[in-house]
Short mmCIF file of C-alpha atoms in Angstrom, two decimals:
data_model
loop_
_atom_site.label_atom_id
_atom_site.label_comp_id
_atom_site.label_asym_id
_atom_site.label_seq_id
_atom_site.Cartn_x
_atom_site.Cartn_y
_atom_site.Cartn_z
CA ASP A 22 0.01 0.12 0.08
CA VAL A 23 1.32 3.68 -0.48
CA LEU A 24 0.20 6.48 1.87
CA ASP A 25 0.00 9.92 1.19
CA THR A 26 2.04 12.59 3.64
CA TRP A 27 -1.08 13.56 5.45
CA PHE A 28 -0.93 9.87 6.44
CA SER A 29 2.38 10.30 8.25
CA SER A 30 1.49 13.90 9.58
CA ALA A 31 -1.84 12.52 11.28
CA LEU A 32 0.69 11.13 13.70
CA TRP A 33 2.41 13.68 14.77
CA PRO A 34 0.93 14.18 18.27
CA PHE A 35 2.01 10.96 19.13
CA SER A 36 4.66 9.55 17.34
CA THR A 37 6.86 12.52 17.97
CA MET A 38 6.42 12.08 21.86
CA GLY A 39 7.67 8.89 21.93
CA TRP A 40 4.92 6.18 21.30
CA PRO A 41 4.20 3.78 21.04
CA ASP A 42 6.18 3.91 24.56
CA GLU A 43 3.12 5.22 26.37
CA GLU A 44 5.31 5.72 29.26
CA ALA A 45 7.76 8.04 27.60
CA GLU A 46 8.58 11.03 29.50
CA ASP A 47 7.56 13.46 26.64
CA PHE A 48 4.75 11.06 25.92
CA LYS A 49 3.25 11.61 29.54
CA ARG A 50 3.59 15.60 29.61
CA TYR A 51 3.01 16.53 26.05
CA PHE A 52 0.20 14.32 25.00
CA PRO A 53 -2.65 15.43 24.42
CA THR A 54 -1.51 19.02 24.05
CA SER A 55 -3.79 21.99 24.74
CA THR A 56 -3.98 23.96 21.63
CA LEU A 57 -3.57 23.52 17.64
CA VAL A 58 -3.12 26.02 15.46
CA THR A 59 -3.89 25.93 11.79
CA GLY A 60 -5.02 27.27 9.07
CA TYR A 61 -8.65 26.58 7.28
CA ASP A 62 -7.21 24.80 4.07
CA ILE A 63 -6.21 21.90 5.67
CA ILE A 64 -8.56 21.07 8.18
CA PHE A 65 -10.06 18.28 6.73
CA PHE A 66 -6.44 16.79 5.47
CA TRP A 67 -5.02 17.48 8.96
CA VAL A 68 -6.77 18.42 12.00
CA SER A 69 -9.37 15.68 11.25
CA ARG A 70 -6.77 13.15 10.23
CA MET A 71 -4.98 13.60 13.63
CA ILE A 72 -7.98 12.96 15.66
CA PHE A 73 -9.03 9.78 13.99
CA GLN A 74 -5.54 8.69 14.23
CA SER A 75 -5.31 9.38 17.87
CA LEU A 76 -8.54 8.26 18.97
CA GLU A 77 -7.69 4.88 17.32
CA PHE A 78 -4.07 4.33 18.75
CA THR A 79 -4.40 6.33 22.06
CA ASN A 80 -8.34 6.53 22.87
CA GLU A 81 -7.26 10.12 23.59
CA ARG A 82 -8.17 13.36 21.43
CA PRO A 83 -4.77 14.65 20.28
CA PHE A 84 -5.72 18.32 21.36
CA LYS A 85 -8.29 20.24 23.26
CA ASP A 86 -8.90 23.39 21.08
CA VAL A 87 -7.93 24.23 17.71
CA LEU A 88 -7.46 27.82 16.49
CA ILE A 89 -8.38 27.99 12.59
CA HIS A 90 -6.48 31.27 11.39
CA GLY A 91 -6.99 32.98 7.81
CA LEU A 92 -4.38 32.71 5.12
CA ILE A 93 -1.61 35.28 4.34
CA ARG A 94 -2.54 36.91 1.10
CA ASP A 95 -0.77 39.41 -1.05
CA GLU A 96 -1.66 42.86 -1.32
CA GLU A 97 -4.42 42.66 -3.86
CA GLY A 98 -6.18 39.64 -1.33
CA ARG A 99 -4.23 37.22 -3.61
CA LYS A 100 -3.06 33.44 -2.30
CA MET A 101 0.79 33.68 -2.73
CA SER A 102 1.82 30.86 -4.97
CA LYS A 103 4.96 30.14 -6.84
CA SER A 104 3.14 30.53 -9.80
CA LEU A 105 2.23 33.83 -8.98
CA GLY A 106 5.56 35.34 -8.20
CA ASN A 107 3.87 36.95 -5.33
CA GLY A 108 5.13 35.00 -2.31
CA ILE A 109 7.14 37.14 0.13
CA ASP A 110 10.14 35.75 2.32
CA PRO A 111 9.12 36.22 5.99
CA MET A 112 13.34 36.97 6.38
CA ASP A 113 12.98 39.52 4.30
CA VAL A 114 10.32 41.35 5.91
CA ILE A 115 12.18 40.48 9.41
CA GLU A 116 15.45 41.70 7.94
CA LYS A 117 13.90 45.32 7.31
CA TYR A 118 11.07 45.52 10.27
CA GLY A 119 12.38 43.62 12.81
CA ALA A 120 10.73 39.81 14.08
CA ASP A 121 8.55 42.03 16.64
CA ALA A 122 6.69 44.24 14.04
CA LEU A 123 5.65 41.37 11.67
CA ARG A 124 4.37 39.35 14.53
CA TRP A 125 2.05 42.40 15.76
CA PHE A 126 1.13 42.67 12.40
CA LEU A 127 -0.05 39.15 11.95
CA SER A 128 -1.67 39.10 15.72
CA ASN A 129 -3.15 42.39 15.50
CA GLY A 130 -4.63 41.80 11.84
CA SER A 131 -6.01 38.61 12.80
CA ALA A 132 -9.48 37.65 13.19
CA PRO A 133 -10.73 34.15 13.41
CA GLY A 134 -11.58 32.43 10.15
CA GLN A 135 -10.66 35.33 8.07
CA ASP A 136 -7.73 35.92 5.34
CA VAL A 137 -4.91 38.90 6.36
CA ARG A 138 -3.66 40.82 3.33
CA PHE A 139 -0.26 41.44 3.68
CA SER A 140 0.50 45.10 3.71
CA TYR A 141 3.75 47.12 3.74
CA GLU A 142 2.10 50.15 5.02
CA LYS A 143 0.46 48.19 7.94
CA MET A 144 4.19 47.15 8.50
CA ASP A 145 5.13 50.77 8.76
CA ALA A 146 2.50 51.49 11.43
CA ALA A 147 3.77 48.31 13.23
CA TRP A 148 7.55 49.45 13.09
CA ASN A 149 6.21 52.98 14.30
CA PHE A 150 3.92 51.47 16.86
CA ILE A 151 7.43 49.40 18.52
CA ASN A 152 9.41 53.09 17.74
CA LYS A 153 6.47 54.47 20.07
CA ILE A 154 7.20 52.25 22.63
CA TRP A 155 10.49 52.42 22.84
CA ASN A 156 10.87 56.02 23.03
CA ILE A 157 8.53 56.37 25.50
CA SER A 158 10.60 53.46 27.59
CA ARG A 159 13.48 55.72 27.20
CA TYR A 160 11.90 58.66 28.92
CA ILE A 161 10.76 57.16 31.60
CA ILE A 162 14.13 55.25 32.15
CA MET A 163 15.50 58.59 32.30
CA ASN A 164 13.13 59.85 34.79
CA LYS A 165 13.59 56.27 37.14
CA GLU A 166 16.99 57.79 38.76
CA ALA A 167 17.20 55.67 41.31
CA LEU A 168 13.86 54.64 42.35
CA SER A 169 14.22 50.83 43.58
CA ALA A 170 12.08 48.39 42.93
CA ALA A 171 10.53 48.23 46.40
CA ASP A 172 9.57 51.79 46.47
CA THR A 173 8.09 51.59 43.16
CA TYR A 174 5.72 48.86 44.53
CA ILE A 175 5.29 51.00 47.69
CA ASN A 176 4.61 54.34 46.03
CA VAL A 177 2.02 52.52 43.22
CA ASP A 178 0.32 50.98 46.31
CA LYS A 179 -0.03 54.46 47.98
CA VAL A 180 -1.95 55.82 44.82
CA ALA A 181 -4.27 52.96 44.95
CA GLN A 182 -4.73 53.72 48.85
CA LYS A 183 -5.37 57.63 47.82
CA THR A 184 -2.71 58.65 50.18
CA ALA A 185 -0.23 59.21 47.26
CA GLY A 186 -0.16 60.75 43.91
CA ASN A 187 -2.70 62.68 41.91
CA VAL A 188 -5.94 62.00 39.75
CA THR A 189 -4.01 61.40 36.60
CA ASP A 190 -1.85 58.57 38.55
CA ARG A 191 -5.45 57.16 39.46
CA TRP A 192 -6.68 57.41 36.30
CA ILE A 193 -4.39 55.64 34.31
CA LEU A 194 -4.05 52.76 36.86
CA THR A 195 -7.74 52.31 36.45
CA LYS A 196 -7.09 52.18 32.71
CA LEU A 197 -4.57 49.61 33.01
CA ASN A 198 -7.07 47.76 35.14
CA GLU A 199 -9.72 47.58 32.48
CA THR A 200 -6.97 47.13 29.62
CA ILE A 201 -5.52 44.14 31.72
CA ASP A 202 -8.95 42.43 32.10
CA HIS A 203 -10.01 43.16 28.15
CA VAL A 204 -6.82 41.32 27.06
CA THR A 205 -6.93 38.43 29.30
CA LYS A 206 -10.59 37.50 28.26
CA ASN A 207 -10.13 38.21 24.29
CA PHE A 208 -6.45 36.08 24.90
CA ASP A 209 -8.23 33.48 26.47
CA LYS A 210 -11.16 33.68 23.79
CA PHE A 211 -8.33 33.45 21.44
CA GLU A 212 -9.32 36.71 19.76
CA PHE A 213 -5.81 37.76 19.59
CA GLY A 214 -6.79 41.02 17.13
CA GLU A 215 -8.87 42.45 19.52
CA ALA A 216 -6.28 41.86 22.38
CA GLY A 217 -3.89 43.72 20.42
CA ARG A 218 -6.14 46.50 19.69
CA ALA A 219 -6.97 47.50 23.16
CA LEU A 220 -3.22 47.12 23.92
CA TYR A 221 -2.77 49.37 21.05
CA ASN A 222 -5.85 52.11 22.26
CA PHE A 223 -4.52 52.33 25.67
CA ILE A 224 -0.73 52.40 24.93
CA TRP A 225 -0.72 54.99 22.23
CA GLU A 226 -3.54 56.92 23.07
CA ASP A 227 -4.08 56.98 27.02
CA PHE A 228 -0.97 56.16 28.51
CA ALA A 229 1.63 57.74 25.54
CA ASN A 230 -0.28 60.48 24.68
CA TRP A 231 -1.80 61.55 27.48
CA TYR A 232 -0.58 60.31 30.72
CA VAL A 233 2.92 60.80 29.89
CA GLU A 234 2.58 64.18 28.46
CA LEU A 235 0.17 65.08 31.90
CA THR A 236 2.98 63.64 34.03
CA LYS A 237 5.26 66.56 33.15
CA GLU A 238 3.02 69.15 35.36
CA VAL A 239 4.56 66.73 38.36
CA LEU A 240 7.84 66.26 37.20
CA TYR A 241 8.75 69.54 36.16
CA GLY A 242 7.64 71.01 39.40
CA GLU A 243 9.54 71.24 42.98
CA ASP A 244 7.53 68.73 45.11
CA GLU A 245 10.33 65.71 45.26
CA ALA A 246 7.91 62.99 46.74
CA GLU A 247 5.28 63.56 44.29
CA LYS A 248 7.50 63.20 42.01
CA ASP A 249 8.61 59.48 42.88
CA VAL A 250 5.01 58.84 43.25
CA THR A 251 4.32 59.91 39.49
CA ARG A 252 8.00 58.22 38.34
CA SER A 253 7.16 54.95 40.66
CA VAL A 254 3.30 55.26 38.38
CA LEU A 255 5.38 55.63 35.05
CA VAL A 256 7.54 52.53 35.86
CA TYR A 257 5.24 50.35 37.02
CA VAL A 258 2.40 50.68 34.10
CA LEU A 259 5.31 50.67 31.71
CA ASP A 260 5.97 47.37 33.32
CA GLN A 261 2.71 45.64 33.46
CA ILE A 262 2.66 46.61 29.36
CA LEU A 263 5.90 44.93 28.73
CA ARG A 264 4.25 41.81 30.09
CA LEU A 265 1.10 42.55 28.15
CA LEU A 266 2.86 42.78 24.96
CA HIS A 267 5.66 39.61 25.73
CA PRO A 268 3.54 37.43 23.85
CA ILE A 269 3.56 39.03 20.75
CA MET A 270 6.72 41.60 20.86
CA PRO A 271 9.19 38.88 23.18
CA PHE A 272 12.58 40.83 21.44
CA VAL A 273 12.23 44.53 22.57
CA THR A 274 9.67 44.13 25.66
CA GLU A 275 12.30 41.91 26.84
CA GLU A 276 15.36 44.42 26.24
CA ILE A 277 13.15 47.22 27.69
CA SER A 278 12.52 45.21 30.42
CA GLU A 279 16.27 44.74 31.53
CA ASN A 280 16.93 48.09 31.25
CA LEU A 281 13.97 49.36 33.21
CA GLY A 282 15.30 46.96 35.91
CA LEU A 283 12.41 46.39 37.86
CA ILE A 284 12.37 42.22 37.88
CA ASP A 285 15.52 40.14 38.09
CA ASN A 286 13.99 37.13 35.49
CA SER A 287 13.10 37.41 32.25
CA LEU A 288 9.55 38.51 31.35
CA VAL A 289 9.16 35.17 29.79
CA VAL A 290 8.73 33.74 33.26
CA ALA A 291 7.03 36.76 35.07
CA GLN A 292 3.68 36.82 36.30
CA TYR A 293 1.45 38.17 34.03
CA PRO A 294 -0.69 41.04 34.88
CA GLU A 295 -3.90 40.84 36.84
CA VAL A 296 -6.61 42.89 37.94
CA ARG A 297 -6.45 44.68 40.95
CA PRO A 298 -9.33 46.06 42.23
CA GLU A 299 -8.02 48.29 44.40
CA PHE A 300 -6.65 50.33 41.17
CA SER A 301 -10.23 51.04 39.90
CA ASP A 302 -11.38 54.68 40.74
CA ALA A 303 -14.51 55.62 38.57
CA ALA A 304 -14.50 59.03 39.57
CA ALA A 305 -10.68 59.81 38.45
CA VAL A 306 -12.00 58.03 35.22
CA ARG A 307 -14.55 60.74 34.33
CA GLY A 308 -13.09 63.75 35.54
CA VAL A 309 -10.05 63.05 33.39
CA GLU A 310 -11.57 62.52 30.86
CA VAL A 311 -13.97 65.22 30.84
CA LEU A 312 -10.35 67.38 31.05
CA LYS A 313 -9.43 65.67 28.43
CA ASP A 314 -12.23 66.81 26.20
CA ILE A 315 -11.30 70.27 27.36
CA ILE A 316 -8.05 70.51 26.21
CA LYS A 317 -8.77 68.77 23.03
CA SER A 318 -11.48 71.58 22.25
CA VAL A 319 -9.53 74.12 23.05
CA ARG A 320 -6.80 73.21 20.97
CA ASN A 321 -8.83 72.23 18.12
CA ILE A 322 -10.93 75.72 18.18
CA ARG A 323 -7.43 77.52 18.29
CA ALA A 324 -6.76 75.66 14.88
CA GLU A 325 -9.52 76.72 13.23
CA VAL A 326 -8.56 80.36 14.20
CA ASN A 327 -5.08 79.77 13.70
CA THR A 328 -3.94 81.02 17.07
CA ALA A 329 -0.72 79.97 18.19
CA PRO A 330 -0.53 77.31 21.29
CA SER A 331 1.78 79.88 22.72
CA LYS A 332 -0.77 82.78 22.66
CA ALA A 333 -2.36 83.28 25.90
CA VAL A 334 -6.26 83.56 25.36
CA PRO A 335 -9.26 84.06 27.77
CA ILE A 336 -11.04 80.97 28.23
CA LEU A 337 -14.57 80.21 30.12
CA ILE A 338 -15.71 76.76 31.35
CA LYS A 339 -19.16 76.93 31.98
CA THR A 340 -20.91 73.50 33.66
CA GLU A 341 -23.68 73.34 35.87
CA ASN A 342 -22.43 69.70 37.15
CA ALA A 343 -21.35 70.58 40.81
CA GLU A 344 -18.84 67.35 40.66
CA ILE A 345 -17.27 68.68 37.55
CA GLU A 346 -17.42 71.95 38.55
CA THR A 347 -15.15 70.58 41.78
CA PHE A 348 -12.87 68.89 39.57
CA LEU A 349 -12.03 71.11 37.28
CA LYS A 350 -11.47 73.89 40.01
CA GLU A 351 -8.82 71.44 41.83
CA ASN A 352 -7.22 70.35 38.96
CA SER A 353 -6.82 73.70 37.23
CA ASN A 354 -3.05 73.36 37.04
CA TYR A 355 -3.69 70.93 34.01
CA LEU A 356 -5.94 73.30 32.04
CA THR A 357 -3.34 76.07 32.63
CA ARG A 358 -0.30 74.06 31.25
CA PHE A 359 -1.63 72.36 28.38
CA THR A 360 -4.48 75.56 26.98
CA ASN A 361 -2.37 78.65 27.94
CA PRO A 362 -5.14 80.84 28.98
CA GLU A 363 -4.84 84.50 29.57
CA THR A 364 -7.45 83.97 32.36
CA LEU A 365 -9.56 80.62 32.81
CA GLU A 366 -13.09 81.16 34.27
CA ILE A 367 -14.98 77.82 35.47
CA SER A 368 -18.55 78.49 36.60
CA ALA A 369 -21.90 77.55 36.46
CA ASP A 370 -23.22 81.32 36.42
CA ILE A 371 -20.77 82.00 33.17
CA ILE A 372 -23.15 83.60 30.20
CA ALA A 373 -21.74 82.90 26.71
CA PRO A 374 -20.01 86.15 25.21
CA ALA A 375 -21.35 87.51 22.00
CA GLN A 376 -18.21 86.97 19.61
CA ALA A 377 -16.80 84.00 21.03
CA MET A 378 -15.82 80.51 19.42
CA THR A 379 -17.85 77.73 21.27
CA ALA A 380 -17.39 74.26 22.02
CA ILE A 381 -20.29 71.88 23.77
CA LEU A 382 -19.60 68.75 25.80
CA SER A 383 -21.35 66.34 27.90
CA ASN A 384 -22.53 68.57 30.87
CA VAL A 385 -19.48 71.29 29.87
CA GLU A 386 -19.64 74.60 27.71
CA ILE A 387 -16.55 76.08 26.26
CA TYR A 388 -16.57 79.64 25.31
CA LEU A 389 -13.24 81.47 23.93
CA PRO A 390 -13.93 84.95 23.37
CA LEU A 391 -11.78 86.05 20.36
CA ALA A 392 -13.20 89.41 19.30
CA GLY A 393 -11.31 90.37 16.11
CA LEU A 394 -10.48 86.65 15.08
CA ILE A 395 -13.82 85.47 14.99
CA ASN A 396 -16.32 85.51 11.77
CA ILE A 397 -19.63 85.42 12.99
CA SER A 398 -20.82 84.09 9.69
CA ASP A 399 -18.25 81.12 9.71
CA GLU A 400 -19.09 80.36 13.82
CA ILE A 401 -22.84 79.66 12.98
CA ALA A 402 -21.68 77.17 9.80
CA ARG A 403 -19.67 75.77 12.11
CA LEU A 404 -21.75 74.72 14.66
CA THR A 405 -24.57 74.07 12.07
CA LYS A 406 -22.04 71.02 11.17
CA GLU A 407 -22.14 70.36 14.89
CA LEU A 408 -25.66 70.67 15.01
CA ALA A 409 -26.19 67.66 12.18
CA LYS A 410 -23.81 65.89 14.07
CA TRP A 411 -25.71 65.66 17.13
CA GLN A 412 -29.26 65.43 15.39
CA LYS A 413 -27.81 62.16 13.19
CA GLU A 414 -26.51 60.65 16.69
CA LEU A 415 -29.73 61.33 18.16
CA ASP A 416 -31.81 60.01 15.68
CA MET A 417 -29.60 56.69 15.51
CA VAL A 418 -30.30 55.67 19.02
CA SER A 419 -33.73 56.98 19.47
CA ARG A 420 -34.68 54.58 16.22
CA LYS A 421 -32.81 52.00 18.51
CA LEU A 422 -34.68 52.82 21.69
CA SER A 423 -37.85 52.86 20.07
CA ASN A 424 -37.45 49.03 18.78
CA GLU A 425 -39.42 47.46 21.04
CA LYS A 426 -37.61 44.11 20.50
CA PHE A 427 -34.32 46.06 21.29
CA VAL A 428 -35.79 47.33 24.51
CA ALA A 429 -37.39 44.00 25.48
CA ASN A 430 -34.64 41.73 24.69
CA ALA A 431 -31.67 43.64 26.18
CA LYS A 432 -30.15 43.65 29.04
CA PRO A 433 -31.06 46.51 31.79
CA GLU A 434 -27.82 48.16 31.37
CA VAL A 435 -27.32 48.17 27.55
CA VAL A 436 -30.83 50.07 27.34
CA GLU A 437 -30.04 52.25 30.52
CA LYS A 438 -26.86 53.18 28.38
CA GLU A 439 -28.69 53.74 25.45
CA GLN A 440 -31.09 56.00 27.20
CA ALA A 441 -28.00 58.01 28.82
CA LYS A 442 -26.44 58.55 25.09
CA GLN A 443 -30.00 59.84 24.18
CA ALA A 444 -30.58 62.34 27.49
CA ASP A 445 -26.58 63.21 26.17
CA TYR A 446 -27.26 64.01 22.67
CA GLN A 447 -30.32 66.08 23.39
CA THR A 448 -28.68 68.21 25.68
CA LYS A 449 -26.16 68.53 23.13
CA PHE A 450 -28.58 69.52 20.57
CA ASP A 451 -30.31 71.81 22.53
CA THR A 452 -27.01 73.83 23.56
CA THR A 453 -25.69 73.90 20.16
CA GLN A 454 -28.96 75.02 18.64
CA ALA A 455 -29.57 77.66 21.41
CA ARG A 456 -26.09 79.43 20.86
CA ILE A 457 -26.52 79.13 16.99
CA ALA A 458 -30.19 81.60 17.78
CA GLU A 459 -27.89 83.73 19.91
CA LEU A 460 -24.99 84.41 17.44
CA GLU A 461 -27.96 84.76 14.69
CA LYS A 462 -28.99 87.39 16.70
CA LEU A 463 -25.80 89.65 16.56
#
């Protein structure tokens, strides 16, 4: 008899482990295994036959789970083949971008059962992401100074207990908690693309773009004790990021971890991050998200009227939410550093100036009186576009809530979330409409 190559391949799970000697050390340790990772094109040829053969000869399934991934196609979506000459040598890609960038692209671009188009543009993005991690790591290591590992953990625990640190420290630790939870759950479900996107958003947006920048308010100050706490949070969060990333990016994370010096052993044997309930601070998240939105809105308004960030301008912030008003007043130093106000007023009693650029946020209205720089017609046109945006959002959520099947079948917390969004969009719509009416009277 002549058997094809798939026959011998089907014996692989146990024949390579010392079988038929079922007392062999490798056989007892590695058979059956936990997970098989393979492409959908050989389910019949290989996967099913391994199961048949293992059950026949060992009475055991060869693996518990099978992760079926897609194929890597070229940029035009064609299957790579010798006849088309469109194959890409991974070693060439690694030579140019590094192994970690390729691993990141493959894991972050994957979705169960879906093919992945190879893209040099996405490889550039992966390399840029690693470069971002490297640069923020250099900044943190530079600021670490003589901070010991023991001091780092002690200071971070103090932040969790609210006996040290500031609201931005508590915010980033809460966001870290959320990321650990999201990544762990998606890794467990083999949703590597979702896990990667959660890591990317946290590292690039929350940590690099915001927290690292916000720490400069403390690190450029005079309070040495507060500096040590902020340094500790920076070091701790970076260490947790490296551990989360290590399964996908083993090389760069190991290199950075050695330079960071927080652990003695390799990352590959370090404890994987776990959610720490004491880190969760919902109030800090609410407050910092408002702070971020205000900073972004002021920067956007400045850009629209070509006002340089270095030019101080009056900033008025109106809110009738007492919690937000108190938070903004207590943390006005961040607004001062990152919006450069000539004067800063935060109150529920602010009356909108006649000639002012306006931004409408949840529970917050922002006015920049820029007489001489603002064109009333242009501002009305801009706010009219905003009004259309809020109307669109309001229509979408209203349609969902008017669907009796949705309201009856969705979880109560989901319905409540949609109702809160509806109320928020309605407030933004009404406030924007009222501001347009005021400007039209001028």
